[in-house]
């Protein structure tokens, strides 16, 4: 499913101070580099887990109502809009037209309701805006980020087998507790 981040995270899940402590880096000369590594590590972990690690606003374009939404965990649905064949937008009302299934990361119907029947507009007929991200980042994901930050900080160019070992450690941390996320 196609989606885009409308409002990026306001803060990173690993602070500059925590990353510098992990790196044993003193001073401020490399703060910009370390800050960029934090962002890159978060983005990498989000791509690997297919989850939003910190609060951000996402706009998704499902093909049908009820499809699971990308980048969970979902926090709040902001709007649900669809376009009919004429391109006219219709907005659904939370609680009345749909309910939010946080467990399965999708919208569901209230009792005795049905999804709108319409001839879809050719391009992105359904648009759902929502916030997603953890209240508290799982420690395994945080550790994976710190491993990546440390590895990239020390190895500022491509590396051979050491890179594979780090990659495997990060993948293991990111998949270890997937069922509990």
PDB file of C-alpha atoms in Angstrom:
ATOM      1  CA  UNK A   1       0.000   0.000   0.000  1.00  0.00           C
ATOM      2  CA  UNK A   2       1.255   3.436  -0.830  1.00  0.00           C
ATOM      3  CA  UNK A   3       1.725   5.964   1.965  1.00  0.00           C
ATOM      4  CA  UNK A   4       3.719   9.042   2.855  1.00  0.00           C
ATOM      5  CA  UNK A   5       4.801  10.707   6.069  1.00  0.00           C
ATOM      6  CA  UNK A   6       2.950  14.015   6.375  1.00  0.00           C
ATOM      7  CA  UNK A   7       4.467  15.171   9.668  1.00  0.00           C
ATOM      8  CA  UNK A   8       7.849  13.638  10.515  1.00  0.00           C
ATOM      9  CA  UNK A   9       8.803  12.860  14.116  1.00  0.00           C
ATOM     10  CA  UNK A  10       9.323  15.912  16.307  1.00  0.00           C
ATOM     11  CA  UNK A  11      12.016  14.072  18.275  1.00  0.00           C
ATOM     12  CA  UNK A  12      14.147  10.988  17.755  1.00  0.00           C
ATOM     13  CA  UNK A  13      13.805   7.877  19.965  1.00  0.00           C
ATOM     14  CA  UNK A  14      17.523   8.055  20.837  1.00  0.00           C
ATOM     15  CA  UNK A  15      18.716  11.434  22.080  1.00  0.00           C
ATOM     16  CA  UNK A  16      21.992  13.021  21.011  1.00  0.00           C
ATOM     17  CA  UNK A  17      23.200  12.735  24.622  1.00  0.00           C
ATOM     18  CA  UNK A  18      22.410   8.985  24.756  1.00  0.00           C
ATOM     19  CA  UNK A  19      24.095   8.357  21.400  1.00  0.00           C
ATOM     20  CA  UNK A  20      27.203  10.283  22.487  1.00  0.00           C
ATOM     21  CA  UNK A  21      27.309   8.308  25.733  1.00  0.00           C
ATOM     22  CA  UNK A  22      27.098   5.059  23.751  1.00  0.00           C
ATOM     23  CA  UNK A  23      29.837   6.282  21.389  1.00  0.00           C
ATOM     24  CA  UNK A  24      31.969   7.674  24.214  1.00  0.00           C
ATOM     25  CA  UNK A  25      32.112  10.901  22.183  1.00  0.00           C
ATOM     26  CA  UNK A  26      33.043  14.131  23.938  1.00  0.00           C
ATOM     27  CA  UNK A  27      32.646  17.688  22.747  1.00  0.00           C
ATOM     28  CA  UNK A  28      30.314  19.070  20.108  1.00  0.00           C
ATOM     29  CA  UNK A  29      32.472  18.871  16.968  1.00  0.00           C
ATOM     30  CA  UNK A  30      30.603  15.827  15.613  1.00  0.00           C
ATOM     31  CA  UNK A  31      27.110  16.557  16.926  1.00  0.00           C
ATOM     32  CA  UNK A  32      25.730  17.114  13.408  1.00  0.00           C
ATOM     33  CA  UNK A  33      27.181  13.816  12.186  1.00  0.00           C
ATOM     34  CA  UNK A  34      25.848  11.925  15.212  1.00  0.00           C
ATOM     35  CA  UNK A  35      22.412  13.561  14.861  1.00  0.00           C
ATOM     36  CA  UNK A  36      22.302  12.468  11.208  1.00  0.00           C
ATOM     37  CA  UNK A  37      23.303   8.923  12.207  1.00  0.00           C
ATOM     38  CA  UNK A  38      20.431   8.839  14.722  1.00  0.00           C
ATOM     39  CA  UNK A  39      17.935   9.780  11.996  1.00  0.00           C
ATOM     40  CA  UNK A  40      19.437   7.240   9.568  1.00  0.00           C
ATOM     41  CA  UNK A  41      19.329   4.500  12.220  1.00  0.00           C
ATOM     42  CA  UNK A  42      15.659   5.250  13.000  1.00  0.00           C
ATOM     43  CA  UNK A  43      14.740   5.259   9.316  1.00  0.00           C
ATOM     44  CA  UNK A  44      16.609   1.976   8.780  1.00  0.00           C
ATOM     45  CA  UNK A  45      14.872   0.331  11.750  1.00  0.00           C
ATOM     46  CA  UNK A  46      11.488   1.653  10.580  1.00  0.00           C
ATOM     47  CA  UNK A  47      12.097   0.177   7.133  1.00  0.00           C
ATOM     48  CA  UNK A  48      13.205  -3.183   8.571  1.00  0.00           C
ATOM     49  CA  UNK A  49      10.300  -3.476  11.032  1.00  0.00           C
ATOM     50  CA  UNK A  50       7.769  -1.670   8.832  1.00  0.00           C
ATOM     51  CA  UNK A  51       6.729   0.247  11.954  1.00  0.00           C
ATOM     52  CA  UNK A  52       6.707   3.896  13.014  1.00  0.00           C
ATOM     53  CA  UNK A  53       9.100   4.130  15.940  1.00  0.00           C
ATOM     54  CA  UNK A  54       8.074   7.586  17.186  1.00  0.00           C
ATOM     55  CA  UNK A  55       4.931   9.630  16.701  1.00  0.00           C
ATOM     56  CA  UNK A  56       4.430  10.867  13.161  1.00  0.00           C
ATOM     57  CA  UNK A  57       1.484  11.619  10.902  1.00  0.00           C
ATOM     58  CA  UNK A  58       1.005   9.244   7.990  1.00  0.00           C
ATOM     59  CA  UNK A  59      -1.265   9.445   4.987  1.00  0.00           C
ATOM     60  CA  UNK A  60      -2.134   6.030   3.502  1.00  0.00           C
ATOM     61  CA  UNK A  61      -3.872   5.183   0.239  1.00  0.00           C
ATOM     62  CA  UNK A  62      -5.505   1.751   0.639  1.00  0.00           C
ATOM     63  CA  UNK A  63      -7.228   0.078  -2.279  1.00  0.00           C
ATOM     64  CA  UNK A  64     -10.215  -0.852  -0.114  1.00  0.00           C
ATOM     65  CA  UNK A  65     -11.738   0.077   3.221  1.00  0.00           C
ATOM     66  CA  UNK A  66     -10.623  -2.298   5.948  1.00  0.00           C
ATOM     67  CA  UNK A  67      -7.128  -2.955   4.516  1.00  0.00           C
ATOM     68  CA  UNK A  68      -4.426  -3.026   7.230  1.00  0.00           C
ATOM     69  CA  UNK A  69      -2.663   0.332   7.429  1.00  0.00           C
ATOM     70  CA  UNK A  70       1.112   0.651   7.046  1.00  0.00           C
ATOM     71  CA  UNK A  71       3.588   1.749   9.729  1.00  0.00           C
ATOM     72  CA  UNK A  72       1.858   0.697  12.959  1.00  0.00           C
ATOM     73  CA  UNK A  73       1.383   1.098  15.869  1.00  0.00           C
ATOM     74  CA  UNK A  74      -1.572   3.295  15.050  1.00  0.00           C
ATOM     75  CA  UNK A  75      -2.386   5.928  17.675  1.00  0.00           C
ATOM     76  CA  UNK A  76      -5.254   7.991  16.291  1.00  0.00           C
ATOM     77  CA  UNK A  77      -7.137   8.320  13.010  1.00  0.00           C
ATOM     78  CA  UNK A  78      -7.337  11.957  11.916  1.00  0.00           C
ATOM     79  CA  UNK A  79      -9.430  11.646   8.752  1.00  0.00           C
ATOM     80  CA  UNK A  80     -10.912   9.158   6.301  1.00  0.00           C
ATOM     81  CA  UNK A  81     -11.803  10.524   2.878  1.00  0.00           C
ATOM     82  CA  UNK A  82     -12.778   8.837  -0.373  1.00  0.00           C
ATOM     83  CA  UNK A  83     -13.391  10.176  -3.878  1.00  0.00           C
ATOM     84  CA  UNK A  84     -16.279   9.008  -6.008  1.00  0.00           C
ATOM     85  CA  UNK A  85     -16.010   8.577  -9.787  1.00  0.00           C
ATOM     86  CA  UNK A  86     -16.542  12.335 -10.266  1.00  0.00           C
ATOM     87  CA  UNK A  87     -13.643  13.182  -7.975  1.00  0.00           C
ATOM     88  CA  UNK A  88     -15.963  14.505  -5.257  1.00  0.00           C
ATOM     89  CA  UNK A  89     -14.525  13.937  -1.780  1.00  0.00           C
ATOM     90  CA  UNK A  90     -16.632  12.382   0.982  1.00  0.00           C
ATOM     91  CA  UNK A  91     -15.475  12.330   4.608  1.00  0.00           C
ATOM     92  CA  UNK A  92     -16.376   9.469   6.933  1.00  0.00           C
ATOM     93  CA  UNK A  93     -17.165  10.101  10.592  1.00  0.00           C
ATOM     94  CA  UNK A  94     -15.372   8.181  13.342  1.00  0.00           C
ATOM     95  CA  UNK A  95     -17.688   6.096  15.512  1.00  0.00           C
ATOM     96  CA  UNK A  96     -20.563   6.511  13.089  1.00  0.00           C
ATOM     97  CA  UNK A  97     -19.071   5.297   9.775  1.00  0.00           C
ATOM     98  CA  UNK A  98     -16.041   3.368  11.070  1.00  0.00           C
ATOM     99  CA  UNK A  99     -14.269   2.152  14.199  1.00  0.00           C
ATOM    100  CA  UNK A 100     -10.518   1.853  14.731  1.00  0.00           C
ATOM    101  CA  UNK A 101      -9.163  -1.676  15.298  1.00  0.00           C
ATOM    102  CA  UNK A 102      -5.850  -0.918  17.012  1.00  0.00           C
ATOM    103  CA  UNK A 103      -4.907  -4.609  17.304  1.00  0.00           C
ATOM    104  CA  UNK A 104      -5.180  -5.304  13.564  1.00  0.00           C
ATOM    105  CA  UNK A 105      -4.191  -1.763  12.494  1.00  0.00           C
ATOM    106  CA  UNK A 106      -7.225  -1.118  10.333  1.00  0.00           C
ATOM    107  CA  UNK A 107     -10.642   0.436  10.205  1.00  0.00           C
ATOM    108  CA  UNK A 108     -13.687  -1.744  10.831  1.00  0.00           C
ATOM    109  CA  UNK A 109     -17.403  -1.216  10.531  1.00  0.00           C
ATOM    110  CA  UNK A 110     -19.722  -0.457  13.423  1.00  0.00           C
ATOM    111  CA  UNK A 111     -22.589  -2.942  13.880  1.00  0.00           C
ATOM    112  CA  UNK A 112     -25.184  -2.873  11.087  1.00  0.00           C
ATOM    113  CA  UNK A 113     -23.090  -0.613   8.857  1.00  0.00           C
ATOM    114  CA  UNK A 114     -21.482  -1.169   5.469  1.00  0.00           C
ATOM    115  CA  UNK A 115     -18.683   0.562   3.621  1.00  0.00           C
ATOM    116  CA  UNK A 116     -19.730   3.141   1.034  1.00  0.00           C
ATOM    117  CA  UNK A 117     -20.381   1.653  -2.376  1.00  0.00           C
ATOM    118  CA  UNK A 118     -18.947   3.851  -5.068  1.00  0.00           C
ATOM    119  CA  UNK A 119     -17.255   3.846  -8.431  1.00  0.00           C
ATOM    120  CA  UNK A 120     -13.733   4.804  -7.333  1.00  0.00           C
ATOM    121  CA  UNK A 121     -11.893   7.781  -8.684  1.00  0.00           C
ATOM    122  CA  UNK A 122      -8.970   6.489 -10.795  1.00  0.00           C
ATOM    123  CA  UNK A 123      -6.158   7.828  -8.572  1.00  0.00           C
ATOM    124  CA  UNK A 124      -5.957   7.132  -4.814  1.00  0.00           C
ATOM    125  CA  UNK A 125      -9.692   6.892  -4.153  1.00  0.00           C
ATOM    126  CA  UNK A 126      -9.251   6.407  -0.377  1.00  0.00           C
ATOM    127  CA  UNK A 127      -7.025   8.568   1.840  1.00  0.00           C
ATOM    128  CA  UNK A 128      -6.583   7.869   5.540  1.00  0.00           C
ATOM    129  CA  UNK A 129      -4.554  10.209   7.748  1.00  0.00           C
ATOM    130  CA  UNK A 130      -3.472   8.940  11.143  1.00  0.00           C
ATOM    131  CA  UNK A 131      -0.786   9.236  13.757  1.00  0.00           C
ATOM    132  CA  UNK A 132       1.423   6.259  14.489  1.00  0.00           C
ATOM    133  CA  UNK A 133       4.370   5.484  16.721  1.00  0.00           C
ATOM    134  CA  UNK A 134       5.273   3.989  20.083  1.00  0.00           C
ATOM    135  CA  UNK A 135       4.646   5.658  23.426  1.00  0.00           C
ATOM    136  CA  UNK A 136       7.698   3.759  24.664  1.00  0.00           C
ATOM    137  CA  UNK A 137      10.139   2.291  22.149  1.00  0.00           C
ATOM    138  CA  UNK A 138      10.931  -1.412  22.739  1.00  0.00           C
ATOM    139  CA  UNK A 139      14.430  -1.749  24.170  1.00  0.00           C
ATOM    140  CA  UNK A 140      15.512  -4.205  21.468  1.00  0.00           C
ATOM    141  CA  UNK A 141      14.774  -1.628  18.758  1.00  0.00           C
ATOM    142  CA  UNK A 142      16.584   1.068  20.736  1.00  0.00           C
ATOM    143  CA  UNK A 143      19.605  -1.234  21.078  1.00  0.00           C
ATOM    144  CA  UNK A 144      19.528  -1.972  17.337  1.00  0.00           C
ATOM    145  CA  UNK A 145      19.619   1.770  16.684  1.00  0.00           C
ATOM    146  CA  UNK A 146      22.591   2.218  19.022  1.00  0.00           C
ATOM    147  CA  UNK A 147      24.454  -0.646  17.303  1.00  0.00           C
ATOM    148  CA  UNK A 148      23.911   0.976  13.915  1.00  0.00           C
ATOM    149  CA  UNK A 149      24.902   4.422  15.161  1.00  0.00           C
ATOM    150  CA  UNK A 150      28.082   3.026  16.713  1.00  0.00           C
ATOM    151  CA  UNK A 151      28.980   1.001  13.637  1.00  0.00           C
ATOM    152  CA  UNK A 152      28.413   3.882  11.229  1.00  0.00           C
ATOM    153  CA  UNK A 153      30.281   6.295  13.499  1.00  0.00           C
ATOM    154  CA  UNK A 154      33.404   4.102  13.569  1.00  0.00           C
ATOM    155  CA  UNK A 155      33.143   2.891   9.944  1.00  0.00           C
ATOM    156  CA  UNK A 156      32.458   5.914   7.795  1.00  0.00           C
ATOM    157  CA  UNK A 157      32.829   3.998   4.556  1.00  0.00           C
ATOM    158  CA  UNK A 158      31.729   0.587   3.292  1.00  0.00           C
ATOM    159  CA  UNK A 159      33.067  -2.382   5.254  1.00  0.00           C
ATOM    160  CA  UNK A 160      33.302  -6.120   4.593  1.00  0.00           C
ATOM    161  CA  UNK A 161      32.533  -8.966   6.984  1.00  0.00           C
ATOM    162  CA  UNK A 162      32.339  -6.743  10.088  1.00  0.00           C
ATOM    163  CA  UNK A 163      29.360  -4.998   8.457  1.00  0.00           C
ATOM    164  CA  UNK A 164      27.643  -8.352   7.942  1.00  0.00           C
ATOM    165  CA  UNK A 165      28.044  -9.216  11.646  1.00  0.00           C
ATOM    166  CA  UNK A 166      26.530  -5.886  12.701  1.00  0.00           C
ATOM    167  CA  UNK A 167      23.744  -6.287  10.146  1.00  0.00           C
ATOM    168  CA  UNK A 168      22.915  -9.749  11.526  1.00  0.00           C
ATOM    169  CA  UNK A 169      22.930  -8.469  15.127  1.00  0.00           C
ATOM    170  CA  UNK A 170      20.593  -5.609  14.182  1.00  0.00           C
ATOM    171  CA  UNK A 171      18.231  -7.942  12.283  1.00  0.00           C
ATOM    172  CA  UNK A 172      18.158 -10.299  15.274  1.00  0.00           C
ATOM    173  CA  UNK A 173      17.270  -7.460  17.642  1.00  0.00           C
ATOM    174  CA  UNK A 174      14.581  -6.177  15.299  1.00  0.00           C
ATOM    175  CA  UNK A 175      12.906  -9.573  14.880  1.00  0.00           C
ATOM    176  CA  UNK A 176      13.409 -11.014  18.389  1.00  0.00           C
ATOM    177  CA  UNK A 177      10.226  -9.672  19.983  1.00  0.00           C
ATOM    178  CA  UNK A 178       8.144  -8.938  16.883  1.00  0.00           C
ATOM    179  CA  UNK A 179       5.113 -10.773  18.246  1.00  0.00           C
ATOM    180  CA  UNK A 180       4.969  -8.475  21.313  1.00  0.00           C
ATOM    181  CA  UNK A 181       5.206  -5.159  19.466  1.00  0.00           C
TER     182      UNK A 181
END
